[in-house]
Short mmCIF file of C-alpha atoms and ligand atoms in Angstrom, two decimals:
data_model
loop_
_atom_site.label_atom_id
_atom_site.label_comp_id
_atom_site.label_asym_id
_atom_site.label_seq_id
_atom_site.Cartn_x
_atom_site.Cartn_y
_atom_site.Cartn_z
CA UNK A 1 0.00 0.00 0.00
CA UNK A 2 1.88 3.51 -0.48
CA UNK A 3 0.60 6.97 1.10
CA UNK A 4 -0.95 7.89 -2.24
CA UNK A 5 -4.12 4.95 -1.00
CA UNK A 6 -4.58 7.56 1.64
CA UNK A 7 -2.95 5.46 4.34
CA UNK A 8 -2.23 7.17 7.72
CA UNK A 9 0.55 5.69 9.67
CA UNK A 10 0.10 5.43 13.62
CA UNK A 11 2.67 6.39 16.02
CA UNK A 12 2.96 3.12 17.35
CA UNK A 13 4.58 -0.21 15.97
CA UNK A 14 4.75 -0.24 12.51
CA UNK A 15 2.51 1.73 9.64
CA UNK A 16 -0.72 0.32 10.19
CA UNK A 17 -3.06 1.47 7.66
CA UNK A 18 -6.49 3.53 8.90
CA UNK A 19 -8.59 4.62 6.92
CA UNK A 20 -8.33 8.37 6.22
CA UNK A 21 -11.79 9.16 7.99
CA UNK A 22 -10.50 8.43 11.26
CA UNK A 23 -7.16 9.66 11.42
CA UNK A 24 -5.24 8.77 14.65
CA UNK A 25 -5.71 11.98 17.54
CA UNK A 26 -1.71 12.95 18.49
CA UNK A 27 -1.47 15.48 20.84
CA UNK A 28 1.62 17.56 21.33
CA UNK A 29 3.39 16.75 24.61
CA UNK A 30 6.34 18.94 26.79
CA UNK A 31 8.54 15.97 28.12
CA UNK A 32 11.93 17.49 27.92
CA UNK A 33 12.63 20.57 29.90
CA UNK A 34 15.11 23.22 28.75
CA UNK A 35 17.60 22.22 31.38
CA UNK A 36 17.50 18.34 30.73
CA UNK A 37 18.40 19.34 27.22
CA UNK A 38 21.02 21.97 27.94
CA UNK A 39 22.11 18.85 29.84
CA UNK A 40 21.98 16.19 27.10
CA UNK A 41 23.94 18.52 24.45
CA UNK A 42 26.39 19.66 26.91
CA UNK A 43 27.69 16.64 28.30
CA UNK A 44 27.21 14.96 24.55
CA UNK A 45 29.98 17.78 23.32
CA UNK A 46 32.14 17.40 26.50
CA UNK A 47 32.28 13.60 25.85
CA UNK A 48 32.95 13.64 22.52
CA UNK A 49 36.14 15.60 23.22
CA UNK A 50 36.65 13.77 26.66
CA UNK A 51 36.95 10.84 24.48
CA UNK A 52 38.85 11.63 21.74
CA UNK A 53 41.24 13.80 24.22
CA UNK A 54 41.35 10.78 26.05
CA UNK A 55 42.43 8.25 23.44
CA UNK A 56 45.01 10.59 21.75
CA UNK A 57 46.95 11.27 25.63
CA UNK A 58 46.87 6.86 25.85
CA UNK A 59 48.00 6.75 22.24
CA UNK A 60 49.74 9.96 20.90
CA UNK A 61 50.76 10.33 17.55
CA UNK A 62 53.91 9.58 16.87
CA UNK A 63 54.99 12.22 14.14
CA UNK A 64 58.49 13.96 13.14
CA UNK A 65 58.32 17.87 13.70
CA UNK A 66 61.09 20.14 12.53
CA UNK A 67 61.04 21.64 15.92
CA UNK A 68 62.05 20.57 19.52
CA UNK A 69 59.50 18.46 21.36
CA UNK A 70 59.91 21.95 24.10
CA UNK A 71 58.87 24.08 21.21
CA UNK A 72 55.62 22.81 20.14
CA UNK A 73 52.61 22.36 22.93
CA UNK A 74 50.31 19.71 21.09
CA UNK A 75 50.18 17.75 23.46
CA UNK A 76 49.90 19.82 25.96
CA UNK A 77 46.36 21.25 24.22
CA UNK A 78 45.46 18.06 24.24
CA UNK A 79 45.36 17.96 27.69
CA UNK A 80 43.92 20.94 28.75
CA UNK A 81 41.03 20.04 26.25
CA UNK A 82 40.25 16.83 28.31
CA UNK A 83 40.35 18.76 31.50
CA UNK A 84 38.19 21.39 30.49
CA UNK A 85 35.86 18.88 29.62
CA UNK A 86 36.29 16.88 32.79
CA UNK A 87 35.58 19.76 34.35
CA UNK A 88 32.84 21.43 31.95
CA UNK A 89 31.30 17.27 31.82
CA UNK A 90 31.25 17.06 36.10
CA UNK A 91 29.26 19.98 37.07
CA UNK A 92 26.85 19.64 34.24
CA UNK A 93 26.26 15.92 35.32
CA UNK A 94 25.63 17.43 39.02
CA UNK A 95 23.14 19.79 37.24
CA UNK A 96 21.74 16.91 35.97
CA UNK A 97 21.34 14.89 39.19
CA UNK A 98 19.60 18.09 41.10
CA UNK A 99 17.15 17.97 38.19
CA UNK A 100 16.27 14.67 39.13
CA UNK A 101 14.61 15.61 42.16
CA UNK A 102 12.76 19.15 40.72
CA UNK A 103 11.99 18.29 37.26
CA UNK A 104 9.01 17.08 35.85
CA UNK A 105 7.96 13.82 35.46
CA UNK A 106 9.82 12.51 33.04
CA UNK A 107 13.43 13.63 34.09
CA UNK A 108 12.82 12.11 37.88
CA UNK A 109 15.13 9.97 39.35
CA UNK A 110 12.08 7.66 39.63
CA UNK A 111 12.12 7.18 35.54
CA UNK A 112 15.61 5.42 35.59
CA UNK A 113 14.99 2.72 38.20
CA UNK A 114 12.22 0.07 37.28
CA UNK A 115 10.62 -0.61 40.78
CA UNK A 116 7.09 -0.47 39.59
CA UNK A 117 5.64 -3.66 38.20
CA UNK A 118 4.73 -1.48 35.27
CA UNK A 119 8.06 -0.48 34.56
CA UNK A 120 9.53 -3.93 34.95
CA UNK A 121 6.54 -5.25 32.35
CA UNK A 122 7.88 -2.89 29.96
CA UNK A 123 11.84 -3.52 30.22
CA UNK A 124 10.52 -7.35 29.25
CA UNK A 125 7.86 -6.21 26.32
CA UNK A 126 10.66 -3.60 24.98
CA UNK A 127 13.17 -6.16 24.73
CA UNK A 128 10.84 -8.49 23.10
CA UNK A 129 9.38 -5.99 20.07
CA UNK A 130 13.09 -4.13 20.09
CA UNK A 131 15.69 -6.62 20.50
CA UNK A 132 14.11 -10.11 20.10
CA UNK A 133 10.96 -8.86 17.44
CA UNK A 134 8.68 -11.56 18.96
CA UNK A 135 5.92 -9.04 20.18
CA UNK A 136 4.62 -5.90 18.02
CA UNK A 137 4.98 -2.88 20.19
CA UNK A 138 2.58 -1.87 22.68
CA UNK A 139 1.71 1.29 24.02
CA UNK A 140 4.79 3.53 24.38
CA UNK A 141 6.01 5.47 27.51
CA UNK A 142 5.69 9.35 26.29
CA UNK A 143 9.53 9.63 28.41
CA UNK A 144 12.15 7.07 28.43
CA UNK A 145 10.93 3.58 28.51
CA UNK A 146 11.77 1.46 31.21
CA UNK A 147 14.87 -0.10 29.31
CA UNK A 148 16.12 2.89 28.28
CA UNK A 149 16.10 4.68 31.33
CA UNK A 150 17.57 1.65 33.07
CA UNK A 151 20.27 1.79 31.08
CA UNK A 152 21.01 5.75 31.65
CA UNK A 153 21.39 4.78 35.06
CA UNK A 154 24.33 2.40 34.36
CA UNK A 155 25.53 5.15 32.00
CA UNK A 156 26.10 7.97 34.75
CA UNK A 157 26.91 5.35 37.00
CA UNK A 158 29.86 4.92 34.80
CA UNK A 159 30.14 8.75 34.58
CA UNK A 160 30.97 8.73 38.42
CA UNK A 161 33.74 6.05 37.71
CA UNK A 162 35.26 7.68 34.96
CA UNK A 163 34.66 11.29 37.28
CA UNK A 164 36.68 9.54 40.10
CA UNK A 165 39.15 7.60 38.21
CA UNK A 166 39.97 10.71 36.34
CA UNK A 167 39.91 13.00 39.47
CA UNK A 168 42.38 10.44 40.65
CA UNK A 169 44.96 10.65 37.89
CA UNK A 170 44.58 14.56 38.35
CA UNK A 171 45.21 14.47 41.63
CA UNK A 172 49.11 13.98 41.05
CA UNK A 173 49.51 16.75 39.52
CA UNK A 174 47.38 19.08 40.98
CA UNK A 175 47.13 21.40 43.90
CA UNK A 176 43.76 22.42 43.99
CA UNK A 177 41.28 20.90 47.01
CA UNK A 178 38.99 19.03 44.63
CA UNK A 179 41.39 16.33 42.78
CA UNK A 180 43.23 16.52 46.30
CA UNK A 181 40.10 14.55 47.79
CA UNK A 182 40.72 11.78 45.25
CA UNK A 183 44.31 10.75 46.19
CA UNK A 184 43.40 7.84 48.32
CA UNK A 185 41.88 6.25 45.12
CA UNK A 186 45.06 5.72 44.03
CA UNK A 187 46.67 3.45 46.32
CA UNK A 188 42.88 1.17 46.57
CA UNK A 189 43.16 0.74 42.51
CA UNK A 190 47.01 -1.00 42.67
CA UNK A 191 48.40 2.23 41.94
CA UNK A 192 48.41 5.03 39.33
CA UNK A 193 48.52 2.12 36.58
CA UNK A 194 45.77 0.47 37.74
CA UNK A 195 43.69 3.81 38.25
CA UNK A 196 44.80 4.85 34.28
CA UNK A 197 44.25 1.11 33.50
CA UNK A 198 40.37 1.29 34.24
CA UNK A 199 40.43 4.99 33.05
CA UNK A 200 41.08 3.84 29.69
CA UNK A 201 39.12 0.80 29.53
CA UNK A 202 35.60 2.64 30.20
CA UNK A 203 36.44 5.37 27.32
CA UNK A 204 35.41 1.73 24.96
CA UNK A 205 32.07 1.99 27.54
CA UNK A 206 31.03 5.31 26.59
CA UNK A 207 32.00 4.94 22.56
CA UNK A 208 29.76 1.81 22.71
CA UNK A 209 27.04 3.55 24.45
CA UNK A 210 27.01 7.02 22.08
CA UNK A 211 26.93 4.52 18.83
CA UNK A 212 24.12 2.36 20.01
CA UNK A 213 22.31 5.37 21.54
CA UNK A 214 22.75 7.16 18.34
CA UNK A 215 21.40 4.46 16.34
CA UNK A 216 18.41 3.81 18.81
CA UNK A 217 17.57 7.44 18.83
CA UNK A 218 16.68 7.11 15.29
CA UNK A 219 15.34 4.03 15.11
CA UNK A 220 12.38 4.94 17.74
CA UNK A 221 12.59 8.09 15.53
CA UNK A 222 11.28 6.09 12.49
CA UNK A 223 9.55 2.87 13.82
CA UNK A 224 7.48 5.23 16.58
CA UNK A 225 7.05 8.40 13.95
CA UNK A 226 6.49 10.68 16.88
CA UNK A 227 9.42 12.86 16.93
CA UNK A 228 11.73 11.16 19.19
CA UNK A 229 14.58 12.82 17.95
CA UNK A 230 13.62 16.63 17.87
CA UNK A 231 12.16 16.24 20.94
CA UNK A 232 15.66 16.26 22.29
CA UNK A 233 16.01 19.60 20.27
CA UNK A 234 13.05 21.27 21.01
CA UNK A 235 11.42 19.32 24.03
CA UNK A 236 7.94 18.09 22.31
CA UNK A 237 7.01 14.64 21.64
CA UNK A 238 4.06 13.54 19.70
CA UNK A 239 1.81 11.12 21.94
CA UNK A 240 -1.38 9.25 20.88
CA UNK A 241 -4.58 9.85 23.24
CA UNK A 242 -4.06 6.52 24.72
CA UNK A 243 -0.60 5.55 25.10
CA UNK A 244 0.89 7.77 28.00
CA UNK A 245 1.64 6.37 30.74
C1 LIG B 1 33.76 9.92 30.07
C2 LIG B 1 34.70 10.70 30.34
C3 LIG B 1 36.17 10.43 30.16
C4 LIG B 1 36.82 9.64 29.24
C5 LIG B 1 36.20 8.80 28.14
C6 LIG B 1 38.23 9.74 29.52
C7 LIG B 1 39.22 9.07 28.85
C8 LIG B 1 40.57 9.12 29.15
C9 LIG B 1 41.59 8.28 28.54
C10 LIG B 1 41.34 7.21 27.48
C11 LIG B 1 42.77 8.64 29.09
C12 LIG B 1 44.14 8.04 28.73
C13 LIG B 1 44.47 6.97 29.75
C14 LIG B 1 45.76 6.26 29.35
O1 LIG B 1 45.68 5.31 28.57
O2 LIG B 1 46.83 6.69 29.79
C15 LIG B 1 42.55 9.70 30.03
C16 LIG B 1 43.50 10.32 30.79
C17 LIG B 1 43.23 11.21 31.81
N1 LIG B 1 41.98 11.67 32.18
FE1 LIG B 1 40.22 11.15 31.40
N2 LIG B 1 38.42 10.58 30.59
C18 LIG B 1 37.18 11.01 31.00
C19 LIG B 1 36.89 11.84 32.07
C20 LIG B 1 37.86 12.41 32.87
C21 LIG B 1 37.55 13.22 34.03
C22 LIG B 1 36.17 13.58 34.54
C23 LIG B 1 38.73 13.62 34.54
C24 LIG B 1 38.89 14.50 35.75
C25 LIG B 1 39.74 15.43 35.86
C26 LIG B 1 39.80 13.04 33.73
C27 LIG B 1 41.16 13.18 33.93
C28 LIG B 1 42.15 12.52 33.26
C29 LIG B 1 43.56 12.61 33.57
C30 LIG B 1 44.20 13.44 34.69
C31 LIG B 1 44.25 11.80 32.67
C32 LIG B 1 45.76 11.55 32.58
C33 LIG B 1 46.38 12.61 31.72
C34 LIG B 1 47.88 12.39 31.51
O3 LIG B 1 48.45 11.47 32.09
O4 LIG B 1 48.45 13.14 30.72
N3 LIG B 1 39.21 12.31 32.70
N4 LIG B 1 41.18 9.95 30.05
C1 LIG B 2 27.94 11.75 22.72
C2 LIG B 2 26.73 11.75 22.36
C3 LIG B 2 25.54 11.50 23.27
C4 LIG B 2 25.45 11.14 24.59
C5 LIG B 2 26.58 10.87 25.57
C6 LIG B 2 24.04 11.07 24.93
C7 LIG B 2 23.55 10.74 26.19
C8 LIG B 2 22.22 10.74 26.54
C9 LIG B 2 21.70 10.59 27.88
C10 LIG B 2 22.54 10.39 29.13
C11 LIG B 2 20.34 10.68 27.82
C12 LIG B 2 19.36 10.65 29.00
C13 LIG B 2 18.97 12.11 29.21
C14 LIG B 2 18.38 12.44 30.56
O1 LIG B 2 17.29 11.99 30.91
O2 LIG B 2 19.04 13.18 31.29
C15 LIG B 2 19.98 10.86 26.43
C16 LIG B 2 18.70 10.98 25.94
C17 LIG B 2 18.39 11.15 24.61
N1 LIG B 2 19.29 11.32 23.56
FE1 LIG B 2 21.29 11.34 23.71
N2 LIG B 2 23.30 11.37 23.80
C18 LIG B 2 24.19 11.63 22.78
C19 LIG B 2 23.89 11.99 21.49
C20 LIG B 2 22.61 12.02 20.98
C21 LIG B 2 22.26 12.31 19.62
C22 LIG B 2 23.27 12.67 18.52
C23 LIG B 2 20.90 12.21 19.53
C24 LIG B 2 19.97 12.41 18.36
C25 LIG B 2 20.30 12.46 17.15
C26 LIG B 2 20.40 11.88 20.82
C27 LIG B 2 19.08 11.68 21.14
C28 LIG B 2 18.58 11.47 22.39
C29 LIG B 2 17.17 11.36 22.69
C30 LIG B 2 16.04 11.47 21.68
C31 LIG B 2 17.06 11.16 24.08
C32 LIG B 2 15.77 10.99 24.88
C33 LIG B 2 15.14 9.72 24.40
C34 LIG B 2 14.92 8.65 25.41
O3 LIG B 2 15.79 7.79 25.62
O4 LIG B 2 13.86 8.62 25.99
N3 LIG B 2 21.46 11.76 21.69
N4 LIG B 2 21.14 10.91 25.67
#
C-alpha cells in the first residue's frame, strides 16, 4: 500500500493502515525541559572531546616535527582540552542529578529505576518488540521507557567512575582541594597504573554507548514516527490519546 491509498501511519509499531476518515488523535506533549536538554547537548559535546582527548593522551601520535619536542605544545592542548571537559562534563552531570529531584515527570530519578511492576513489564515487552521482534509494540512510555532509562542509570553510574578515576589521575599533579580529595583512590586501585588502567578501559564503555544510543535514537525516531529525535532539540514529543503512561 503507499501513502498515495490515503494510508495514515500510527505512532505506534509499525505503519498500520487507517482509513483516512479516522485519522489517529496525536497530541503535542512537553517531556523534555530546557535544562534536561542543555544537559543532554552539553555533556554529549564534552564527551565527545573527553573521548577523543582521552584516546590521543593513551595513544599519541607519533609524528616527526622540525622543531624541539619543548617548542611545540600539542600535546599539551590536548590535555587541557580533556580537562576542560572533565571539568565542563562534572558539574553539568551534578546539574543533571539536582534535576532529578525538581523536574518534571519525566526527568525524575524515579524514571531510571524500574521498581514499579509497570516499569519492569515494559523492560521485558521492549526487549521483546526491540531486541528479540517476537511481540509488536505496545503502548509507548511518552519519556524514556523502562529499558532505556535503566540503562542511563548504568551510563552515569559509569560517569561517576570515569569522574573519580579521572579526578584520581589529576590528583598527582594538581594542587587544587577538589582532585586533592581523590588521592586515596590511588593506592585502593594498585596504583596510578591500575587507576589509568580502568580509566582507559571505560572510554570503549562510553563509545559503545554514544553509537548504540545514536542508532536507537533514530530508530524509535522512524519505527514510533512521533518525533523522538527533535524532541531532544526542542522538548515536544508527539503522543497518541491513549498511550501515556
Ligand atoms: C567519560 C569521560 C572520560 C573519558 C572517556 C576519559 C578518557 C581518558 C583516557 C582514554 C585517558 C588516557 C588513559 C591512558 O591510557 O593513559 C585519560 C586520561 C586522563 N583523564 Fe580522562 N576521561 C574522562 C573523564 C575524565 C575526568 C572527569 C577527569 C577529571 C579530571 C579526567 C582526567 C584525566 C587525567 C588526569 C588523565 C591523565 C592525563 C595524563 O596522564 O596526561 N578524565 N582519560
Ligand atoms: C555523545 C553523544 C551522546 C550522549 C553521551 C548522549 C547521552 C544521553 C543521555 C545520558 C540521555 C538521558 C537524558 C536524561 O534523561 O538526562 C539521552 C537521551 C536522549 N538522547 Fe542522547 N546522547 C548523545 C547523542 C545524541 C544524539 C546525537 C541524539 C539524536 C540524534 C540523541 C538523542 C537522544 C534522545 C532522543 C534522548 C531521549 C530519548 C529517550 O531515551 O527517551 N542523543 N542521551
Amino acid at each position: 500500500m503507499s501513502a498515495s491509498d490515503g494510508a495514515v501511519t500510527t505512532g505506534t509499531g509499525s505503519a498500520i493502515p487507517t482509513a483516512p476518515e479516522h485519522p489517529v488523535e496525536y497530541r503535542r506533549v512537553y517531556v523534555w525541559e530546557l535544562p534536561v536538554r542543555a544537559y543532554h547537548w552539553i555533556n554529549a559535546i564534552a564527551l565527545v572531546l573527553l573521548c577523543f582527548t582521552g584516546y590521543l593522551i593513551g595513544a599519541p601520535i607519533r609524528a616527526f616535527y622540525a622543531s624541539e619536542a619543548y617548542q611545540q605544545y600539542w600535546f599539551g592542548w590536548v590535555r587541557f582540552i580533556h580537562f576542560v571537559a572533565a571539568f565542563v562534563y562534572v558539574f553539568n552531570f551534578l546539574g543533571r542529578l539536582y534535576w532529578g529531584f525538581v523536574g518534571n515527570k519525566y526527568a525524575k530519578w524515579t524514571a531510571f529505576f524500574p521498581l514499579k511492576r509497570a516499569q519492569q513489564q515494559e523492560i521485558v515487552d521492549v526487549i521483546k518488540a526491540d531486541v528479540l521482534e517476537t511481540k509488536m509494540h505496545g503502548p509507548i512510555s511518552t519519556g524514556h521507557n523502562a529499558l532505556a532509562g535503566m540503562i542511563y542509570f548504568f551510563t552515569f553510574l559509569a560517569f561517576v567512575f570515569q569522574t573519580v578515576t579521572g579526578f584520581a589521575l589529576y590528583s598527582s599533579m594538581s594542587n587544587s582541594w577538589l582532585p586533592r580529595m581523590f588521592v586515596w583512590i590511588v593506592p585502593l586501585m594498585g596504583g596510578e597504573f591500575g587507576v589509568r588502567f580502568w580509566h582507559h578501559l571505560f572510554l570503549w564503555f562510553f563509545v559503545t554507548f554514544v553509537i548504540v544510543h545514536i542508532y536507537l535514537a533514530f530508530y524509535h525516531d522512524y519505527i514510533e514516527g512521533r518525533g523522538t529525535v527533535s524532541s531532544i532539540i526542542g522538548g515536544w514529543k508527539f503522543d497518541r490519546e491513549k498511550s501515556d503512561k
